[in-house]
mmCIF file of C-alpha atoms and ligand atoms in Angstrom:
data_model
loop_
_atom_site.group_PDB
_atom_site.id
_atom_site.type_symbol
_atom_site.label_atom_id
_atom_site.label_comp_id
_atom_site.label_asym_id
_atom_site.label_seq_id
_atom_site.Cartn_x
_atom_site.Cartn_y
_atom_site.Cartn_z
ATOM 1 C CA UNK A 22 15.229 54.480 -1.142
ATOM 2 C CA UNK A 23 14.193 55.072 -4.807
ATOM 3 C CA UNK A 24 17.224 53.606 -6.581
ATOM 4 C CA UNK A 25 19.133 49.690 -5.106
ATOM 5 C CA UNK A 26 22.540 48.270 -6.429
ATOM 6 C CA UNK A 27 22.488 44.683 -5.319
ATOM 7 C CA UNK A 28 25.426 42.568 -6.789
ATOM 8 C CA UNK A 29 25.014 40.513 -9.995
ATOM 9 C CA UNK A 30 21.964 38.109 -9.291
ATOM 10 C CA UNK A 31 21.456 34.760 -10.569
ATOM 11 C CA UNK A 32 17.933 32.688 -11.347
ATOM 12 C CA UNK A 33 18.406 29.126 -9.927
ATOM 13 C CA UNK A 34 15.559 27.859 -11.877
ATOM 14 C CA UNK A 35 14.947 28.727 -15.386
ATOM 15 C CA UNK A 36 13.481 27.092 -18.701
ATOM 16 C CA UNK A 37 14.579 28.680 -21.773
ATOM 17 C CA UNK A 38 13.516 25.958 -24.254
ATOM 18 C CA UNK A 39 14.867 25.320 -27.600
ATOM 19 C CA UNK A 40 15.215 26.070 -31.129
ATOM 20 C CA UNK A 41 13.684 29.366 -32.024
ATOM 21 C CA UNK A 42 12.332 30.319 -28.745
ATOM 22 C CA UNK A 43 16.101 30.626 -27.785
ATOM 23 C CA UNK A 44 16.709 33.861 -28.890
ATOM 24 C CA UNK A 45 14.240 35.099 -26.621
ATOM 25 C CA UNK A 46 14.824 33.355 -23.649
ATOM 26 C CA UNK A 47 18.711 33.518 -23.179
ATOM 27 C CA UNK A 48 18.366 37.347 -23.846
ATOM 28 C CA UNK A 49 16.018 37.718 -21.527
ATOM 29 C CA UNK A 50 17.383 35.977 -18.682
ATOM 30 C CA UNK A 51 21.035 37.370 -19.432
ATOM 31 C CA UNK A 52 19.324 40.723 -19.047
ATOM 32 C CA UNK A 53 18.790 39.759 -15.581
ATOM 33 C CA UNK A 54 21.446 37.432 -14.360
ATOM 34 C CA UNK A 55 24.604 36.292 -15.052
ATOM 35 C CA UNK A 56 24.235 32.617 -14.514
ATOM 36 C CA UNK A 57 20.686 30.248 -14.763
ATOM 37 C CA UNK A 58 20.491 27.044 -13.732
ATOM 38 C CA UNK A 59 18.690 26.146 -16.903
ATOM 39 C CA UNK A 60 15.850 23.348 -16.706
ATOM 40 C CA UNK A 61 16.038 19.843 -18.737
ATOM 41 C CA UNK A 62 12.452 19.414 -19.473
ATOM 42 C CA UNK A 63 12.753 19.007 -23.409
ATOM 43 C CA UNK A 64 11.088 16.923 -25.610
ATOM 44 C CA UNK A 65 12.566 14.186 -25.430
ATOM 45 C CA UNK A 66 14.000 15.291 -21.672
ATOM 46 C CA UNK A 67 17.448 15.361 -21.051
ATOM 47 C CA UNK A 68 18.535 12.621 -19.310
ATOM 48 C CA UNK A 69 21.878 11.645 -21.332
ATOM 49 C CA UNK A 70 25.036 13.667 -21.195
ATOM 50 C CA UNK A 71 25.737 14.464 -24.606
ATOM 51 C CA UNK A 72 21.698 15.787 -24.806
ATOM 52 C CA UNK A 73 22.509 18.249 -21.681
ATOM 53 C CA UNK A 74 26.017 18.973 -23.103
ATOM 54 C CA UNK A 75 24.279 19.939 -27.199
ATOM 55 C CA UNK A 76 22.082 21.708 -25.216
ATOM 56 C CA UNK A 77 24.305 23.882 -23.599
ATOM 57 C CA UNK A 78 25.971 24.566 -26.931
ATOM 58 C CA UNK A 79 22.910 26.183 -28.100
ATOM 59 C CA UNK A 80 21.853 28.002 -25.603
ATOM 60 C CA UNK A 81 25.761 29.801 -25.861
ATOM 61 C CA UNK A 82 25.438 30.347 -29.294
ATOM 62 C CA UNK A 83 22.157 32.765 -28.647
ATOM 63 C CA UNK A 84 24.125 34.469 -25.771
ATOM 64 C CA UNK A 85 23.844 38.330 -27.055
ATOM 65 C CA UNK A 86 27.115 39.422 -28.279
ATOM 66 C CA UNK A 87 28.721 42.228 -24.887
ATOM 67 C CA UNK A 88 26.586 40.179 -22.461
ATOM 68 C CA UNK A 89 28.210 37.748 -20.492
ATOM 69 C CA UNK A 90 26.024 34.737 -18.917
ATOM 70 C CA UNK A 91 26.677 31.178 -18.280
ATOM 71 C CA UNK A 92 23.994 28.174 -18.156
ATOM 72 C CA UNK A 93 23.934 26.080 -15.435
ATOM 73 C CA UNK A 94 23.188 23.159 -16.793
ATOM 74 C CA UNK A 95 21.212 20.039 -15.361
ATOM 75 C CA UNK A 96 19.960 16.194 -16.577
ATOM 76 C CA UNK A 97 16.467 14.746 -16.191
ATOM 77 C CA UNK A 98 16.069 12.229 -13.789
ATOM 78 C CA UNK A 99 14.147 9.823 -16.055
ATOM 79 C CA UNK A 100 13.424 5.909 -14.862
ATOM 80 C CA UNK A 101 16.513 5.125 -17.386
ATOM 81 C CA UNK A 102 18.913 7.520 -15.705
ATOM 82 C CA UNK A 103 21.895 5.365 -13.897
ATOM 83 C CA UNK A 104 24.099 5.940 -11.558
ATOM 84 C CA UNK A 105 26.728 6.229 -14.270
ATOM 85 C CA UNK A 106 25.672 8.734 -16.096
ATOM 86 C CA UNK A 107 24.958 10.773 -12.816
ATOM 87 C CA UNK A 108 28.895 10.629 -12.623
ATOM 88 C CA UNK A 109 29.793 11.034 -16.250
ATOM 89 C CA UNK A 110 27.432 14.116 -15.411
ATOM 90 C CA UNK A 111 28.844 15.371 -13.065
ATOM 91 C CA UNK A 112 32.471 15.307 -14.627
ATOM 92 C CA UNK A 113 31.348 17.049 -17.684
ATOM 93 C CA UNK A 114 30.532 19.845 -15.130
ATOM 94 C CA UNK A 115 26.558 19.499 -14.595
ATOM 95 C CA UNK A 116 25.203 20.551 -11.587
ATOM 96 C CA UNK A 117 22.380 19.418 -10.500
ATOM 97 C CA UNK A 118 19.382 16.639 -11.770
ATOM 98 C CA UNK A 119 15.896 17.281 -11.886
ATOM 99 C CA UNK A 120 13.339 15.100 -10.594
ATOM 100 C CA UNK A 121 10.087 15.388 -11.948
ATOM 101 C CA UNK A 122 7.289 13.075 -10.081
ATOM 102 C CA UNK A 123 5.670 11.547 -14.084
ATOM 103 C CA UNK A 124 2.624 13.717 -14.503
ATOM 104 C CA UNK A 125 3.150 16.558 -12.614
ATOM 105 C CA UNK A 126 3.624 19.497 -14.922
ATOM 106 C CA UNK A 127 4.865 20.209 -18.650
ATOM 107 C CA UNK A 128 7.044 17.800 -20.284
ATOM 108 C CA UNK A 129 7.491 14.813 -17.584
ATOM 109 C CA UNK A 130 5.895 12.441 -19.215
ATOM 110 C CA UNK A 131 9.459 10.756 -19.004
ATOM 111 C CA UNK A 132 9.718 11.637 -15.013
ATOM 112 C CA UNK A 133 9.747 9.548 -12.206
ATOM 113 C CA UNK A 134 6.884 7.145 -11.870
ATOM 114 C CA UNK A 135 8.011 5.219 -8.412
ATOM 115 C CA UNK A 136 9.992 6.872 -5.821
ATOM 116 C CA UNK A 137 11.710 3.634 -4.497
ATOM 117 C CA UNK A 138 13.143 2.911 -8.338
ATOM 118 C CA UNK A 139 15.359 5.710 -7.887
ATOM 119 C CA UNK A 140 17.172 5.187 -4.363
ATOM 120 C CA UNK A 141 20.121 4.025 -6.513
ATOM 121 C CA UNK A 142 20.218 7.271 -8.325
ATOM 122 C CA UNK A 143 20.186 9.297 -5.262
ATOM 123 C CA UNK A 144 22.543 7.309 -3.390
ATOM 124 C CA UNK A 145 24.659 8.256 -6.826
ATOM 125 C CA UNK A 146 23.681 12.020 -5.958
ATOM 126 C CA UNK A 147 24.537 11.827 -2.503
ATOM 127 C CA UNK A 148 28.126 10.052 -2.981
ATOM 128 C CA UNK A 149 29.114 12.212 -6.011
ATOM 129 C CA UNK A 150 27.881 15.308 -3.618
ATOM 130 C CA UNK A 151 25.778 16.148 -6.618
ATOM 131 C CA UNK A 152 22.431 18.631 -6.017
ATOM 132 C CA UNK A 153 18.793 16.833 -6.219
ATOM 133 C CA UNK A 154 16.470 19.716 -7.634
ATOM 134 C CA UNK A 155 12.593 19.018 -7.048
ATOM 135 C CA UNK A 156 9.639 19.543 -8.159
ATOM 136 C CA UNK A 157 7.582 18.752 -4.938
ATOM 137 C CA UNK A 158 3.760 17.140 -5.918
ATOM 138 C CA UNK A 159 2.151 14.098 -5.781
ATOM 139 C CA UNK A 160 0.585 13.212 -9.156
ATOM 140 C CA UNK A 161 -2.568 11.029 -7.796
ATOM 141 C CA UNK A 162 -5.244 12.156 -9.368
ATOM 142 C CA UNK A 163 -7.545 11.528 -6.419
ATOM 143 C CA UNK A 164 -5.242 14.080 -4.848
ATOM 144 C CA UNK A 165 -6.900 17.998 -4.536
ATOM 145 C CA UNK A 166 -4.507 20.032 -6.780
ATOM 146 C CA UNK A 167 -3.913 22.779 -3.864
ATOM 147 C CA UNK A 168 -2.637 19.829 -1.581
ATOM 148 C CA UNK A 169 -0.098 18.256 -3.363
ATOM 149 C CA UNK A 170 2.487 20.299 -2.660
ATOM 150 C CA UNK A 171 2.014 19.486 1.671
ATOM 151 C CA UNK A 172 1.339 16.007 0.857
ATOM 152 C CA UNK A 173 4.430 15.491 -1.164
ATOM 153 C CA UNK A 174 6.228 16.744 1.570
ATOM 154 C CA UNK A 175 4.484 15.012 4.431
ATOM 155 C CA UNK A 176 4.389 11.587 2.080
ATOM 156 C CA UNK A 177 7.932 11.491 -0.002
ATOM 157 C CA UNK A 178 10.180 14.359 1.184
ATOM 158 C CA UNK A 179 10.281 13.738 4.924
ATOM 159 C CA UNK A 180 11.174 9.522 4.176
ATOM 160 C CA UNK A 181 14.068 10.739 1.541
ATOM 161 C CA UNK A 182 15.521 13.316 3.941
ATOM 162 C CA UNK A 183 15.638 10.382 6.650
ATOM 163 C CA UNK A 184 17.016 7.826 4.083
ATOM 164 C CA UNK A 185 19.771 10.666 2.496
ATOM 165 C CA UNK A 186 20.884 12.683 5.308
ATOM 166 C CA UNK A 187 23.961 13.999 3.409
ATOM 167 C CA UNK A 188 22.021 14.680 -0.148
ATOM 168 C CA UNK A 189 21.528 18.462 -0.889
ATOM 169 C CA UNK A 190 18.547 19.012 -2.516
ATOM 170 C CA UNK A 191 16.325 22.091 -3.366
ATOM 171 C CA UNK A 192 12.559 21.903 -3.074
ATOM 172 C CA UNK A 193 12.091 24.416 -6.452
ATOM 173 C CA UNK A 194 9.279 26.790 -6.478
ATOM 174 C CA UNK A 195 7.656 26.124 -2.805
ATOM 175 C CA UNK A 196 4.013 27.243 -3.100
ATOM 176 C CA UNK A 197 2.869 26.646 0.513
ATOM 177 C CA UNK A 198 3.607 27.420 4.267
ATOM 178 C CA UNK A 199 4.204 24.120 4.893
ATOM 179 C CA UNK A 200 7.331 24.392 2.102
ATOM 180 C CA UNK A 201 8.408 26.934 4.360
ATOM 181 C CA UNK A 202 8.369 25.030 7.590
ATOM 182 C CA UNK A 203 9.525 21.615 5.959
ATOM 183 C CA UNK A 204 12.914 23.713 4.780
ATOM 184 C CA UNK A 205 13.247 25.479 7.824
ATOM 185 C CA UNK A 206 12.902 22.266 10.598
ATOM 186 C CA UNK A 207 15.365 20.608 7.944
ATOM 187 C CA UNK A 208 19.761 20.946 8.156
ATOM 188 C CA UNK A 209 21.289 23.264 6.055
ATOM 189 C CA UNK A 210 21.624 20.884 2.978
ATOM 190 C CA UNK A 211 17.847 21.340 2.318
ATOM 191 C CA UNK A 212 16.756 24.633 0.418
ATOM 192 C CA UNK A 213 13.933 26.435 -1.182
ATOM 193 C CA UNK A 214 13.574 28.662 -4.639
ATOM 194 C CA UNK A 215 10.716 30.832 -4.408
ATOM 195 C CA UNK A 216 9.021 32.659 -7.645
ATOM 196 C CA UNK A 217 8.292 36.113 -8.486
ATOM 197 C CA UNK A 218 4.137 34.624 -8.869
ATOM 198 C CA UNK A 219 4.151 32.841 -5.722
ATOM 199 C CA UNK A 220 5.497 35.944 -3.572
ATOM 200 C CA UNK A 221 3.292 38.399 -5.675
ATOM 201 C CA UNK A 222 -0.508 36.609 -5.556
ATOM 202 C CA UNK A 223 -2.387 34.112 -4.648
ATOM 203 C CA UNK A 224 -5.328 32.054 -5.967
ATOM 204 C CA UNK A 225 -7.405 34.392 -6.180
ATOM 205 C CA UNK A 226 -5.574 36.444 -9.121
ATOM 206 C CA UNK A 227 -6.228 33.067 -11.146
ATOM 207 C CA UNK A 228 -9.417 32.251 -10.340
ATOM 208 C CA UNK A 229 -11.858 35.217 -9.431
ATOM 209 C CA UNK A 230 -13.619 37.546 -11.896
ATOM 210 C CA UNK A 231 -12.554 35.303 -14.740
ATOM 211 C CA UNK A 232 -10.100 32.193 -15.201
ATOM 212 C CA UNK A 233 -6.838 34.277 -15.939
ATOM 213 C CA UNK A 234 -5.013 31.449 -17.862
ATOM 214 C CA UNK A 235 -1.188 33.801 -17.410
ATOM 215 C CA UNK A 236 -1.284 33.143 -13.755
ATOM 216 C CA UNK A 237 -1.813 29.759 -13.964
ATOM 217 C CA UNK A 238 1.608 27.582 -13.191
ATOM 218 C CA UNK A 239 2.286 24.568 -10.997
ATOM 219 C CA UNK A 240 2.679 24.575 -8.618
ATOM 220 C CA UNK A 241 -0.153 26.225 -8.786
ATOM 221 C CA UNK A 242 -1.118 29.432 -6.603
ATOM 222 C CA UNK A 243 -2.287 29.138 -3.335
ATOM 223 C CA UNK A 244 -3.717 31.232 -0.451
ATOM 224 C CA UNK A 245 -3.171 34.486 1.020
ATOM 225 C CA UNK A 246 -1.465 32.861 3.930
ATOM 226 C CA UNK A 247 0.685 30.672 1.964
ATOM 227 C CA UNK A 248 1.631 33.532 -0.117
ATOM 228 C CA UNK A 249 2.344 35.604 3.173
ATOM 229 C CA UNK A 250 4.817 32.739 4.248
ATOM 230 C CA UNK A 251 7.072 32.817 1.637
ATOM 231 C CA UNK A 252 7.139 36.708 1.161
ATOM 232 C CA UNK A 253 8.087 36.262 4.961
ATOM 233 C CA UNK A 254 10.706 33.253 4.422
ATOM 234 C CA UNK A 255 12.403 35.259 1.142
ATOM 235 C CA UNK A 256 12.750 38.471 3.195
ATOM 236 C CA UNK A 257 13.767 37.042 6.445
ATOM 237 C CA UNK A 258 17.473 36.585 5.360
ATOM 238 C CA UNK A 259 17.389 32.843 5.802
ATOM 239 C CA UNK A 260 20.047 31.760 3.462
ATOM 240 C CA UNK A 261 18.171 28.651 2.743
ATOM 241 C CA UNK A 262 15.457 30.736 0.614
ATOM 242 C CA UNK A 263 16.821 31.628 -2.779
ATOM 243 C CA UNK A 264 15.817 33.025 -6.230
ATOM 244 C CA UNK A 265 14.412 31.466 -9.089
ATOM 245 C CA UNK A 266 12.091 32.472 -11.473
ATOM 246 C CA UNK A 267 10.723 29.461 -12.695
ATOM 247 C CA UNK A 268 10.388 31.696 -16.359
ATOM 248 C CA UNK A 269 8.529 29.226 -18.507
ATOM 249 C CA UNK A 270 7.470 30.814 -21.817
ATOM 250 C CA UNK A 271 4.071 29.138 -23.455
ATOM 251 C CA UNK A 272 3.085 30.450 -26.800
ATOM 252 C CA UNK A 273 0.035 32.691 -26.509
ATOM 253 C CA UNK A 274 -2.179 30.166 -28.278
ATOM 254 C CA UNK A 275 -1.099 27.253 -25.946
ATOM 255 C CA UNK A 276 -1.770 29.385 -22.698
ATOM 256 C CA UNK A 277 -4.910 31.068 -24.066
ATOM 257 C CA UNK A 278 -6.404 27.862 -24.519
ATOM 258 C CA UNK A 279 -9.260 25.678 -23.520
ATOM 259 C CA UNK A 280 -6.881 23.170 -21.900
ATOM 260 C CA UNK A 281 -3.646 26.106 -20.595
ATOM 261 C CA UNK A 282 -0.303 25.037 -20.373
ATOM 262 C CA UNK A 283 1.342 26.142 -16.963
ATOM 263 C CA UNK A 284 3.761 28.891 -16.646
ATOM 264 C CA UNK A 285 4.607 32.789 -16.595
ATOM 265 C CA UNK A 286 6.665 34.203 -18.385
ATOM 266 C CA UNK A 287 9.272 36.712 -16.064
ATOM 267 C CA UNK A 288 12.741 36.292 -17.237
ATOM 268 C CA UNK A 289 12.507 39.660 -19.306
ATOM 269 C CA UNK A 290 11.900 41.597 -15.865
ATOM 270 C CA UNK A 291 12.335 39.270 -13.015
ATOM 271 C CA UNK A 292 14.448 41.326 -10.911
ATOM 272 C CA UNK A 293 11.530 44.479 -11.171
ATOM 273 C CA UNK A 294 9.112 41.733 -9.664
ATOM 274 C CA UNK A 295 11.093 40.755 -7.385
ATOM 275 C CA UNK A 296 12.199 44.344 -6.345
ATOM 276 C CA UNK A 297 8.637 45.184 -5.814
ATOM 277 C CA UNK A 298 8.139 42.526 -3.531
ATOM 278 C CA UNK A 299 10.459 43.107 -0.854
ATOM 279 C CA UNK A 300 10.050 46.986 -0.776
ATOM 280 C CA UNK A 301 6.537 46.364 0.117
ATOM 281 C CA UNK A 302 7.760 44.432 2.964
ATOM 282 C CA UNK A 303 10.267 47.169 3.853
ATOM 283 C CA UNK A 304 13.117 44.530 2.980
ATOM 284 C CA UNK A 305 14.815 45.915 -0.012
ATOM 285 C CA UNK A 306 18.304 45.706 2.319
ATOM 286 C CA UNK A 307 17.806 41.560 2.090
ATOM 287 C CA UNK A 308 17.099 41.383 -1.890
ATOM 288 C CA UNK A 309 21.081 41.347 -2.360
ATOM 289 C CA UNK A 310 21.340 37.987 -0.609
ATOM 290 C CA UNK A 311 18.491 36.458 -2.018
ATOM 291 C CA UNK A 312 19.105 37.200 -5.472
ATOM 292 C CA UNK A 313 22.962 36.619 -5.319
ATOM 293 C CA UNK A 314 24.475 35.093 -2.443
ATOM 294 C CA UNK A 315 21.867 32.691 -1.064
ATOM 295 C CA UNK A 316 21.816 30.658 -4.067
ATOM 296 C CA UNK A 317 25.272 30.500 -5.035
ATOM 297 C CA UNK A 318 26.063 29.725 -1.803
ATOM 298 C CA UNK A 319 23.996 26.422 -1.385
ATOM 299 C CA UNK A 320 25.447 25.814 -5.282
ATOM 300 C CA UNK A 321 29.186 25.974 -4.053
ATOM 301 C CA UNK A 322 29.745 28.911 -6.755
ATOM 302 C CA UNK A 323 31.647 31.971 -6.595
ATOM 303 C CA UNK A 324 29.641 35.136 -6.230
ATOM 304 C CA UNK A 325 29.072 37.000 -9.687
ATOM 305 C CA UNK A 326 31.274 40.478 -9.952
ATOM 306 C CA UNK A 327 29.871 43.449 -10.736
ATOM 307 C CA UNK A 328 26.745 44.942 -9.713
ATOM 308 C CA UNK A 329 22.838 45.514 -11.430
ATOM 309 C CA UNK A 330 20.841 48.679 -10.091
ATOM 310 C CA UNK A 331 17.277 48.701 -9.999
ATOM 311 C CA UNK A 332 15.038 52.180 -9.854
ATOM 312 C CA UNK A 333 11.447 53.022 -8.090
ATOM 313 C CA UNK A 334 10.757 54.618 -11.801
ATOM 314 C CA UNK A 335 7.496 53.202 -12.416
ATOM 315 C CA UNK A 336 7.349 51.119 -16.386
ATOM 316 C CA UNK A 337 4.502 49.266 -18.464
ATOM 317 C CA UNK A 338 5.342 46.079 -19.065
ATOM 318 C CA UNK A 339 4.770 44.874 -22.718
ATOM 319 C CA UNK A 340 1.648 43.564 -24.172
ATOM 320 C CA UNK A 341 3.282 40.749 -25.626
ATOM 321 C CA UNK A 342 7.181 39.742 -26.994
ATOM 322 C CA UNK A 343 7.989 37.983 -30.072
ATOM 323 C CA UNK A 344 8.755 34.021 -29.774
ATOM 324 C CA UNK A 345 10.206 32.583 -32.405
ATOM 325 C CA UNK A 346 7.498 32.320 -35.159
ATOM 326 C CA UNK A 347 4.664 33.265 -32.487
ATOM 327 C CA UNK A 348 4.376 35.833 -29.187
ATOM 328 C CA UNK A 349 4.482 35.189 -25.513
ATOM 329 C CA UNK A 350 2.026 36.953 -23.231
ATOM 330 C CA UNK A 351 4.360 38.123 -20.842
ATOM 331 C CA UNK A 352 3.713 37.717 -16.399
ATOM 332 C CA UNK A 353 1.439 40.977 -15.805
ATOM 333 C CA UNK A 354 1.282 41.968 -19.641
ATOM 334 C CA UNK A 355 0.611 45.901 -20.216
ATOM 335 C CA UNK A 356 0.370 46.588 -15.995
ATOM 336 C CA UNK A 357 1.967 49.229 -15.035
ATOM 337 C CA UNK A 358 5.027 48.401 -12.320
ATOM 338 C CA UNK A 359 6.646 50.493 -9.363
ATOM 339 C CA UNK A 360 9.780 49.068 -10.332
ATOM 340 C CA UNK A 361 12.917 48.769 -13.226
ATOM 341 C CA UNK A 362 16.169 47.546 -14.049
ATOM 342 C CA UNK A 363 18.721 50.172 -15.091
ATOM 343 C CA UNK A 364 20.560 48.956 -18.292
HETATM 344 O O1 DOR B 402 4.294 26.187 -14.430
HETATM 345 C C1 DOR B 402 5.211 25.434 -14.728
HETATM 346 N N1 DOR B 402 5.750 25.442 -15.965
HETATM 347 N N2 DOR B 402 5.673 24.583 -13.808
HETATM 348 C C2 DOR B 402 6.576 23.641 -14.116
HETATM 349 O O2 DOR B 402 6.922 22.877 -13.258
HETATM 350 C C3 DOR B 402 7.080 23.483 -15.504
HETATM 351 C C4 DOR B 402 6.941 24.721 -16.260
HETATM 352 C C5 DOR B 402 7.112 24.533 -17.763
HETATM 353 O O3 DOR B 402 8.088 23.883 -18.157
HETATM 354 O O4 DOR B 402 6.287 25.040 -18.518
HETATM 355 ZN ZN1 ZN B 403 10.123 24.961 -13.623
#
C-alpha cells in the first residue's frame, strides 16, 4: 500500500503555547487534525476558568482562515483548584484537567505537590464524570529518572484507581512497558496516549554518539523493549491506546542549551511519523482507529467527517520553522522520511 485515507485524526495531547508562538502552533496542528486537546501549562498555568476560556479565544483567532479545527480545551490542576471551579469548568464546556506531579516537567512549578490534597478534586472529577489527564512521574529526586514513570504507577496510580473506580483518566505519553500493562490489567475507563518519539526510538537516539538535546522530552526515552511495547500496544487495536503528540515547541536557543528544555516539536508532520510507524509493523490497517476513533471514543466525541490521505512519497523534513521572533528545531530536522500528508 503506497497511499492510506484514514478519517480525520485528532491529537489528544498538544501544547501550542501563547502569544507569538501561536501562529505556528495552531497551523501546524490544524494541518494535522481537526480537534487538539490543547495543554494548560502556561505561565502562570491555567487553573481558573476565565484563563482556560481567554485562552481558547486566542488560540481561534490564529485558526488559518479555510481550515477548520477546534481546541479542546483543559484547566491545570494546581493546589488552589476547587471543586467548584472543576464544575464551573466543566459547564463552560472544558474537558478534561491536567495533573502535573510539581516538578516534573516544563511549567509545573504550580502542579500538584501532595497527592492526598487533591482527593477532593478528583472526587469533583469523578461526580461531574469529568476526564483526569496525567502526567505519570514521581518527582523525588532520589528517584532514577528512567524509573519514574513504573514507580508512579506502582506508588500513586494503582491507590487512585482503587480509591476512584468510576474516574476516567488518561495516563498521557506512557514511556514504559509497564504503562502498557498498568492500562491494559485496568477497566475500560483507564487509557493511554502514546507519542510519535516514544514509538519511533529509544534512549539510545538521545544519548549515544553525542547528547542530542531534540530528542530529549519527559517522559524521557526509554529502552528498546519499552519502545517495542508501545509500538505493540498502539498497533494492536486496543481502543484504550490513542494518539497524541505531545508537540511541545522550545525555541532553538532554549533546547540547544547547556541546561535543555524537554520536548519535540511534531505537530507540523505528526501524522507522517506516525504513518511510518505502523507500516513498519505491517499495521497501517489499525492507524485509522488510533488516530481517530480510539481517542474520541474514550472523550465521548463525535468522530471528525471527512478524511486525510497520507502517501509512501518519501520528504525532507525542514531544518528549522519560524517561531514567533525566533525558530524551532523541528522532531528529526532535515532527515529524510518514508512518509507524507497529502494537502
Ligand atoms: O517533554 C515535555 N515537554 N514533556 C512535558 O510533559 C511538557 C512538555 C512541555 O510543555 O514542554
Ligand atoms: Zn505534554
Amino acid at each position: 500500500m503506497s497511499k492510506l485515507t484514514i478519517p480525520t485524526p485528532d491529537d489528544f495531547h498538544i501544547h501550542l503555547r501563547d502569544g507569538a508562538a501561536l501562529a505556528r502552533t495552531v497551523a501546524d496542528a490544524a494541518s494535522q487534525c481537526a480537534r487538539a486537546l490543547v495543554m494548560p501549562n502556561l505561565t502562570p498555568a491555567l487553573d481558573s476558568v476565565a484563563a482556560v476560556e481567554g485562552y481558547r479565544e486566542r488560540i481561534i483567532a490564529h485558526i488559518p482562515e479555510g481550515t477548520t479545527f477546534t481546541p479542546l480545551m483543559s484547566l491545570y490542576l494546581s493546589d488552589g483548584l476547587t471543586p467548584q471551579t472543576v464544575i464551573e469548568a466543566k459547564a463552560a464546556g472544558v474537558v478534561a484537567v491536567k495533573w502535573y506531579p510539581r516538578g516534573a516537567t516544563t511549567n509545573s512549578a504550580q502542579g500538584v505537590a501532595e497527592v492526598s490534597a487533591i482527593y477532593p478534586l478528583l472526587e469533583a472529577l469523578e461526580a461531574e464524570d469529568m476526564l483526569l489527564l496525567i502526567h505519570g512521574e514521581v518527582t523525588d529526586p532520589e528517584i532514577d529518572i528512567f524509573d519514574r514513570e513504573a514507580r508512579f504507577i506502582d506508588e500513586v496510580l494503582c491507590d487512585l484507581r482503587v480509591r476512584f473506580p468510576r474516574l476516567r483518566m488518561v495516563l498521557e505519553h506512557i514511556t514504559t512497558k509497564r504503562g502498557v500493562e498498568f492500562v491494559r490489567s485496568q477497566a475500560k475507563n483507564t487509557a493511554a496516549t502514546i507519542t510519535p518519539q516514544h514509538l519511533l526510538f529509544n534512549r539510545n537516539a538521545l544519548l549515544v554518539g553525542g547528547i542530542k538535546p531534540h530528542y530529549y522530552c519527559l517522559p524521557i526515552l526509554k529502552t528498546e523493549a519499552d519502545r517495542a511495547a508501545l509500538v505493540e500496544a498502539a498497533t494492536s487495536g486496543d481502543p484504550r491506546f490513542f494518539l497524541g503528540t505531545d508537540s511541545a515547541p522550545h525555541a532553538q536557543s532554549a533546547k540547544e542549551n547547556a541546561c535543555g528544555c524537554a520536548g519535540c516539536y511534531s505537530a507540523h508532520a505528526s501524522l507522517a511519523l506516525y504513518a511510518a510507524v505502523f507500516d513498519q509493523a505491517g499495521a497501517l490497517d489499525k492507524l485509522g482507529n488510533f488516530a481517530a476513533r480510539f481517542g474520541a471514543d474514550f472523550y465521548r466525541l463525535p468522530y471528525n467527517p471527512g478524511t486525510v490521505t497520507l502517501e509512501r512519497v518519501e520528504q525532507r523534513f525542514p531544518e528549522t520553522l519560524p517561531y514567533g521572533d525566533t525558530t524551532i528545531v523541528p522532531f528529526l530536522a532535515g532527515e529524510r522520511w518514508p512518509w507524507r500528508l497529502l494537502a
